[in-house]
XYZ file of C-alpha atoms in Angstrom:
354
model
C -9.912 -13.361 -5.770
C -12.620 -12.296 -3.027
C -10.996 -9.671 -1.242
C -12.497 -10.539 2.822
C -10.309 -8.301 4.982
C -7.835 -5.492 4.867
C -5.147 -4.231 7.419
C -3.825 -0.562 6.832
C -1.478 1.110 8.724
C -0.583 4.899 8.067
C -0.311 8.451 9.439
C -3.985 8.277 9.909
C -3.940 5.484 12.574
C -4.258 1.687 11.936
C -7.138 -0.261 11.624
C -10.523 -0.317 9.034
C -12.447 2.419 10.966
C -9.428 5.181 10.832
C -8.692 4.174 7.366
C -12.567 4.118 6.517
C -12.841 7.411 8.264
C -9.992 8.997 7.171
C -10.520 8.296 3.445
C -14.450 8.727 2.828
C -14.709 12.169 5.564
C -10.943 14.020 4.772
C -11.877 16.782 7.110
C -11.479 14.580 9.995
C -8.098 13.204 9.063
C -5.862 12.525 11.852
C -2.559 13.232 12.605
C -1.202 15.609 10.593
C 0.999 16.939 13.427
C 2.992 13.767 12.615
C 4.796 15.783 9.928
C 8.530 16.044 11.162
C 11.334 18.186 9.757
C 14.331 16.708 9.239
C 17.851 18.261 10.417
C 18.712 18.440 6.708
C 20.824 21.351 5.168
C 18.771 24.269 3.660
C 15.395 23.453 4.919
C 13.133 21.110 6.787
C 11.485 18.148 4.923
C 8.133 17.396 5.820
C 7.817 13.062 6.970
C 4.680 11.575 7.448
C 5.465 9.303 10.330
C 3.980 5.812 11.582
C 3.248 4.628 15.307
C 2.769 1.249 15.850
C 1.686 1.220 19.466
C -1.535 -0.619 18.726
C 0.478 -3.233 17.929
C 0.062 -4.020 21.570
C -3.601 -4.903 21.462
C -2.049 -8.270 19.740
C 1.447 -8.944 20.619
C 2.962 -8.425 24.165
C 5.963 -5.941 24.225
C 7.991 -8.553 25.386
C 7.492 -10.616 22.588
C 8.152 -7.492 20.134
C 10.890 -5.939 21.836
C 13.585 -6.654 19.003
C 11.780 -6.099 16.594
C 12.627 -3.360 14.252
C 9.998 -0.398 13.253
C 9.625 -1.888 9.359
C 9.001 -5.362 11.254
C 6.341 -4.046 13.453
C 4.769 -1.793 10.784
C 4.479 -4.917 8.713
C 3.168 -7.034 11.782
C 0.325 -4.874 12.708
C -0.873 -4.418 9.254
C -0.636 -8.066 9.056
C -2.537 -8.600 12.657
C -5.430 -5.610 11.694
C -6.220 -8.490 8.456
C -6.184 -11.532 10.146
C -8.214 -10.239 12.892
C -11.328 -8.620 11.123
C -12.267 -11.944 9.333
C -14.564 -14.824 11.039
C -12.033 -17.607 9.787
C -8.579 -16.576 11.680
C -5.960 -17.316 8.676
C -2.748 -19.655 9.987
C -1.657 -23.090 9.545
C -0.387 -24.870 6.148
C -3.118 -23.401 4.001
C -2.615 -20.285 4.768
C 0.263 -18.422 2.437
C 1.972 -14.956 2.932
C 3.623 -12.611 0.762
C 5.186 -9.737 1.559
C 6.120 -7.018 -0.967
C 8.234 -4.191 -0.240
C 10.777 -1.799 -2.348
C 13.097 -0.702 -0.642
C 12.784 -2.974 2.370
C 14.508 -2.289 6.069
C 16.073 0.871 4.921
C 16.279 2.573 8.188
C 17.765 -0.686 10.144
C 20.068 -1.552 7.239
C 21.614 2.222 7.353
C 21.946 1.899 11.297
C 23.586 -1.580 11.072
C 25.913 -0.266 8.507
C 26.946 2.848 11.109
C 27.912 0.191 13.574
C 30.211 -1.777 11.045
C 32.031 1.625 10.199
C 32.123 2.911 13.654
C 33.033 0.353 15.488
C 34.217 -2.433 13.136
C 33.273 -5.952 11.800
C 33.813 -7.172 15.563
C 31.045 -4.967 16.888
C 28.668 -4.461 14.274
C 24.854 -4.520 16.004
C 23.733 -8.886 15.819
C 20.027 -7.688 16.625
C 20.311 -4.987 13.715
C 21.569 -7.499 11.268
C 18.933 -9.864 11.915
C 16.567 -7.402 11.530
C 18.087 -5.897 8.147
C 17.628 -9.445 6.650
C 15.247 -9.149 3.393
C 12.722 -11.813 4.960
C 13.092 -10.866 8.669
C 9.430 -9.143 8.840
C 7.520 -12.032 7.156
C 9.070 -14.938 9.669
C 8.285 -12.638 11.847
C 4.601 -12.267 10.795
C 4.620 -15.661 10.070
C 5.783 -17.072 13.740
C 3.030 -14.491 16.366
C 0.078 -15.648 13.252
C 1.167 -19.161 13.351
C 1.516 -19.406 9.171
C 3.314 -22.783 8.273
C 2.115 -22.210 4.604
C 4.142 -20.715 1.771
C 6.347 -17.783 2.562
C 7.595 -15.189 0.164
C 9.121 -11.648 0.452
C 9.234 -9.736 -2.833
C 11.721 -6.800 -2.915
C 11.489 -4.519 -6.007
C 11.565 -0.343 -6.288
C 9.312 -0.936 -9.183
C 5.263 -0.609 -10.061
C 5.374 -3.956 -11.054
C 5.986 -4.771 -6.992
C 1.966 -4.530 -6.075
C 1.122 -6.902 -9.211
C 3.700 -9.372 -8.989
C 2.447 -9.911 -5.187
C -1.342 -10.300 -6.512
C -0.398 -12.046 -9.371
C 1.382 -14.569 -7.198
C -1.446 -15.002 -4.681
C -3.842 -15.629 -7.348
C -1.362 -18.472 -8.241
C -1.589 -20.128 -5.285
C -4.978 -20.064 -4.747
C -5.707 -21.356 -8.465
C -3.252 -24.153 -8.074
C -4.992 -24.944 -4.615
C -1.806 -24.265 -2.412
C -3.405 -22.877 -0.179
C -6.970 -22.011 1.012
C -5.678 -17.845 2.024
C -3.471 -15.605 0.949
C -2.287 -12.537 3.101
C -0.685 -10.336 0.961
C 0.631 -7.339 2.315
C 2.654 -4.567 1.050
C 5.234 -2.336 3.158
C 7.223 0.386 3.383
C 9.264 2.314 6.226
C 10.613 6.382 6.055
C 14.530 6.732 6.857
C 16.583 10.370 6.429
C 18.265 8.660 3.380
C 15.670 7.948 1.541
C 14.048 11.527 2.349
C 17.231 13.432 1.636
C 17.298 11.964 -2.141
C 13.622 12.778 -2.383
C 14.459 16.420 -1.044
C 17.353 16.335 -3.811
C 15.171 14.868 -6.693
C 11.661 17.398 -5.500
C 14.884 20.552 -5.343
C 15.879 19.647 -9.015
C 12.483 18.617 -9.891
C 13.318 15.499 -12.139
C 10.740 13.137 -13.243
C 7.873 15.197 -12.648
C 5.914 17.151 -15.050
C 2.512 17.927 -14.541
C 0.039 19.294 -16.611
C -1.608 22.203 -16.427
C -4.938 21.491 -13.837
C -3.929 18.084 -12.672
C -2.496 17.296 -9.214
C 0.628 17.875 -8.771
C 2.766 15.064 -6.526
C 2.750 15.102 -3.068
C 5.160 17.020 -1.144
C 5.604 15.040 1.886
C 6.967 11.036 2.395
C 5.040 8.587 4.018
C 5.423 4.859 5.329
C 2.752 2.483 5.943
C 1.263 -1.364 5.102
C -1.317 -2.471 4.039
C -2.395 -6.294 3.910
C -5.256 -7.923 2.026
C -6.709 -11.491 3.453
C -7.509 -13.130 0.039
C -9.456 -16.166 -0.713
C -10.695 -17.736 -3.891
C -14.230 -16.668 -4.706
C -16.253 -19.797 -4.007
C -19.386 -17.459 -1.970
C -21.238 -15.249 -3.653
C -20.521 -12.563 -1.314
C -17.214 -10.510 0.120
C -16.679 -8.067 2.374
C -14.528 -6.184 -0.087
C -15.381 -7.356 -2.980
C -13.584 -8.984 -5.546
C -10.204 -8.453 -7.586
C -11.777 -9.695 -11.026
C -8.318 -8.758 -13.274
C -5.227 -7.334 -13.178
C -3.801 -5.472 -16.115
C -0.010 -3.647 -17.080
C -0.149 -1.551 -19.643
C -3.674 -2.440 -20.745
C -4.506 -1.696 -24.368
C -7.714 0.392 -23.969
C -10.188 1.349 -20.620
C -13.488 0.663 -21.080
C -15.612 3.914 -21.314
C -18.621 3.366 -18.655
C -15.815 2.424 -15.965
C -15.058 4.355 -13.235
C -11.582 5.051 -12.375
C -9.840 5.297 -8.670
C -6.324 5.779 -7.635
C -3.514 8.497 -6.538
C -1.570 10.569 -8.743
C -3.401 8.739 -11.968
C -3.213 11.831 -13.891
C 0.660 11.126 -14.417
C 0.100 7.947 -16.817
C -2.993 9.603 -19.000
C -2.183 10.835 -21.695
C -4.164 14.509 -22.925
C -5.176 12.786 -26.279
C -5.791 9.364 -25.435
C -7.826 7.636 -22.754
C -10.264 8.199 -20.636
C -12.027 11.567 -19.977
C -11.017 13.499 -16.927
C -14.763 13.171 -15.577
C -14.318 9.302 -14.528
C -11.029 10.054 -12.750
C -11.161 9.997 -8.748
C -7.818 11.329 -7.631
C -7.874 10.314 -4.133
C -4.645 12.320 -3.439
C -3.552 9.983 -0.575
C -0.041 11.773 0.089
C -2.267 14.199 1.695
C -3.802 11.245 4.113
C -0.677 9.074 4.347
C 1.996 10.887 2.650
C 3.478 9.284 -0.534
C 6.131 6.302 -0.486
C 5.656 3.133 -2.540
C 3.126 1.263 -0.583
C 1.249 3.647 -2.200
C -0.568 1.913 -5.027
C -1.602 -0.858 -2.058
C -3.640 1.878 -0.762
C -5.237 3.097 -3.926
C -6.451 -0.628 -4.369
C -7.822 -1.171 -0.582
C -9.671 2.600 -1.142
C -11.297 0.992 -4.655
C -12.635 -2.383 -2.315
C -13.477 0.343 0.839
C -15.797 2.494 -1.617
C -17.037 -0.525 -3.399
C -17.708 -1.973 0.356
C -19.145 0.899 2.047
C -20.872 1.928 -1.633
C -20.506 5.808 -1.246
C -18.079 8.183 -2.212
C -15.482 9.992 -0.445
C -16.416 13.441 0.223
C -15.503 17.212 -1.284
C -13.162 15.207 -4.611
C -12.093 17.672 -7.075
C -13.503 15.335 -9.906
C -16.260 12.325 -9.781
C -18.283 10.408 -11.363
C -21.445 9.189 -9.858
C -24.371 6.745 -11.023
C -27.785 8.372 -11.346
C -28.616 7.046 -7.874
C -24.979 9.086 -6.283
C -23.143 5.757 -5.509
C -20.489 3.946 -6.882
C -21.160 1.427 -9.692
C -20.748 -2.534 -9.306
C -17.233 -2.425 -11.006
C -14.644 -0.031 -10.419
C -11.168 0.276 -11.726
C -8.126 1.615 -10.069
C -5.534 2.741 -11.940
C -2.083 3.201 -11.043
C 0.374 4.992 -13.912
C 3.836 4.283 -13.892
C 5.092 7.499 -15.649
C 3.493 10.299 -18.306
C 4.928 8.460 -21.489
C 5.394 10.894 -24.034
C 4.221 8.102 -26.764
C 1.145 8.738 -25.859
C 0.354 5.167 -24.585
C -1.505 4.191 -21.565
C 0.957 3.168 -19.252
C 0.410 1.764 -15.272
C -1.487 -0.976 -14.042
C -4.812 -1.409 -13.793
C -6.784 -3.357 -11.079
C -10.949 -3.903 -11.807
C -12.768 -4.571 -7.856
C -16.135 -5.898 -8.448
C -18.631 -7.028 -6.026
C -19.923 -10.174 -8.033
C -17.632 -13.071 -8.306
C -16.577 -13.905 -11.674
């Protein structure tokens, strides 16, 4: 699939040129002050938060006003995509997926205070609406003008990113559509960042090895959307998403690796060598939520794109020349399996077309 346009939105700002900025220079990364502590028992917990005020540049505020802040996060990631490419996507050949894990979490919670405080009679209509699983892509779907297939995956799971690409890649093959924008998103409520408090207090699922990097200490929200095409030029802005492999067998020893926390699914005697791993450690940019892994994948097509390297990484690898090769991989573990097995998904950007 030629990759032609992305849309991120994070705690760096919104749009290719933060992103781009933000990712390649980390020095200039913007708005850390964003960080938040929540009035939780014991201590403070650090929340990378979201703004979504450039959502304005597209949408009037009276045309947004109901909308919830997952809906809007997913909106302007979805606007940032469609509006970067020369061909606007919309219409019946033009599909739209929407992946998410845990969905509306901060609306559903507040909808469920006014059921319990107030009673079935008064429960919130406008928070309801909003809490419903599909609410963010009709609304993506009505301000773009998409009549094509809709879809809105919800899964807490690393097979969420694939099952969205996979998908895409379906349509496109069976000639469904002419686009696909495929977006992933995520939103930050106190629930979900007391359990994370709870599980980073006990420290459960987390063991990391001696010299790697350890997982990031602050949540995040954020989406990111891809404008996919089948690759019928010869050329794409972002290069193109050759394969897409869970659990793969074996890595191929002259690729180069990208993604975030990818030391967790390697393990020490099998694999590839620590040299070829780029840890892009993008809690630190974004903070870390499940969205994630959509953000590992868009830094794999910006580096391919802009063909350098981001600067002062703890580990590289680098062509004779000091840029990135043709294909890269981007690898995104599930979990350290103690089997010894390579385990986690792995995504190879190229920039030929297959």
């Amino acid at each position: 699939m030629a990759i032609n346009a992305i849309g991120p939105v994070g705690a760096f700002g919104s749009g290719y040129e933060q992103w781009r900025t933000s990712l390649l220079h980390p020095t200039t990364t913007a708005q850390q002050a964003n960080f938040r502590n929540l009035a939780i028992p014991d201590s403070g917990f650090p929340a990378c938060r979201v703004t979504t005020e450039d959502l304005n540049r597209f949408i009037s505020r009276k045309e947004i006003r109901r909308l919830d802040h997952f809906s809007r996060l997913a909106l302007l990631g979805a606007c940032l995509a469609s509006s970067v490419h020369d061909q606007i996507p919309g219409g019946r050949r033009c599909g739209l997926i929407l992946a998410t894990a845990y969905g509306a979490t901060a609306t559903t919670f507040s909808f469920l205070d006014t059921m319990i405080n107030d009673g079935d009679a008064m429960a919130s209509p406008t928070l309801f609406s909003n809490s419903v699983h599909n609410a963010a892509a009709a609304h993506i779907a009505r301000h773009l003008k998409i009549s094509g297939p809709n879809l809105s995956l919800s899964q807490p799971s690393p097979l969420l990113l694939p099952m969205a690409l996979q998908c895409a890649a379906n349509w496109l093959e069976e000639g469904r559509v002419d686009q696909v924008l495929c977006g992933v998103v995520d939103e930050y409520c106190e629930v979900y960042g007391y359990c994370w408090q709870c599980l980073q207090k006990t420290n459960c699922g987390f063991t990391t090895a001696p010299g790697r990097v350890a997982p990031s200490l602050s949540l995040g929200e954020g989406s990111l959307f891809l404008l996919l095409s089948r690759p019928e030029k010869t050329t794409a802005r972002f290069g193109f998403l050759e394969k897409i492999a869970m659990n793969p067998k074996s890595i191929p020893d002259d690729i180069m690796l990208v993604g975030t926390r990818i030391s967790r699914g390697l393990p020490d005697q099998e694999g590839p060598p620590l040299h070829r791993l780029i840890d892009l450690n993008l809690g630190a940019l974004c903070g870390d939520f499940p969205a994630i892994d959509a953000f590992a994948l868009a830094a794999t097509a910006t580096i391919l794109a802009e063909n350098t390297l981001p600067d002062k990484l703890e580990t590289g690898f680098k062509t004779s020349a000091g840029n990135p090769p043709g294909l890269i991989g981007c690898w995104q573990p599930w979990e350290h399996d103690p089997r010894k097995q390579l385990t986690g998904n792995l995504y190879w950007v190229t920039n030929r077309p297959e």
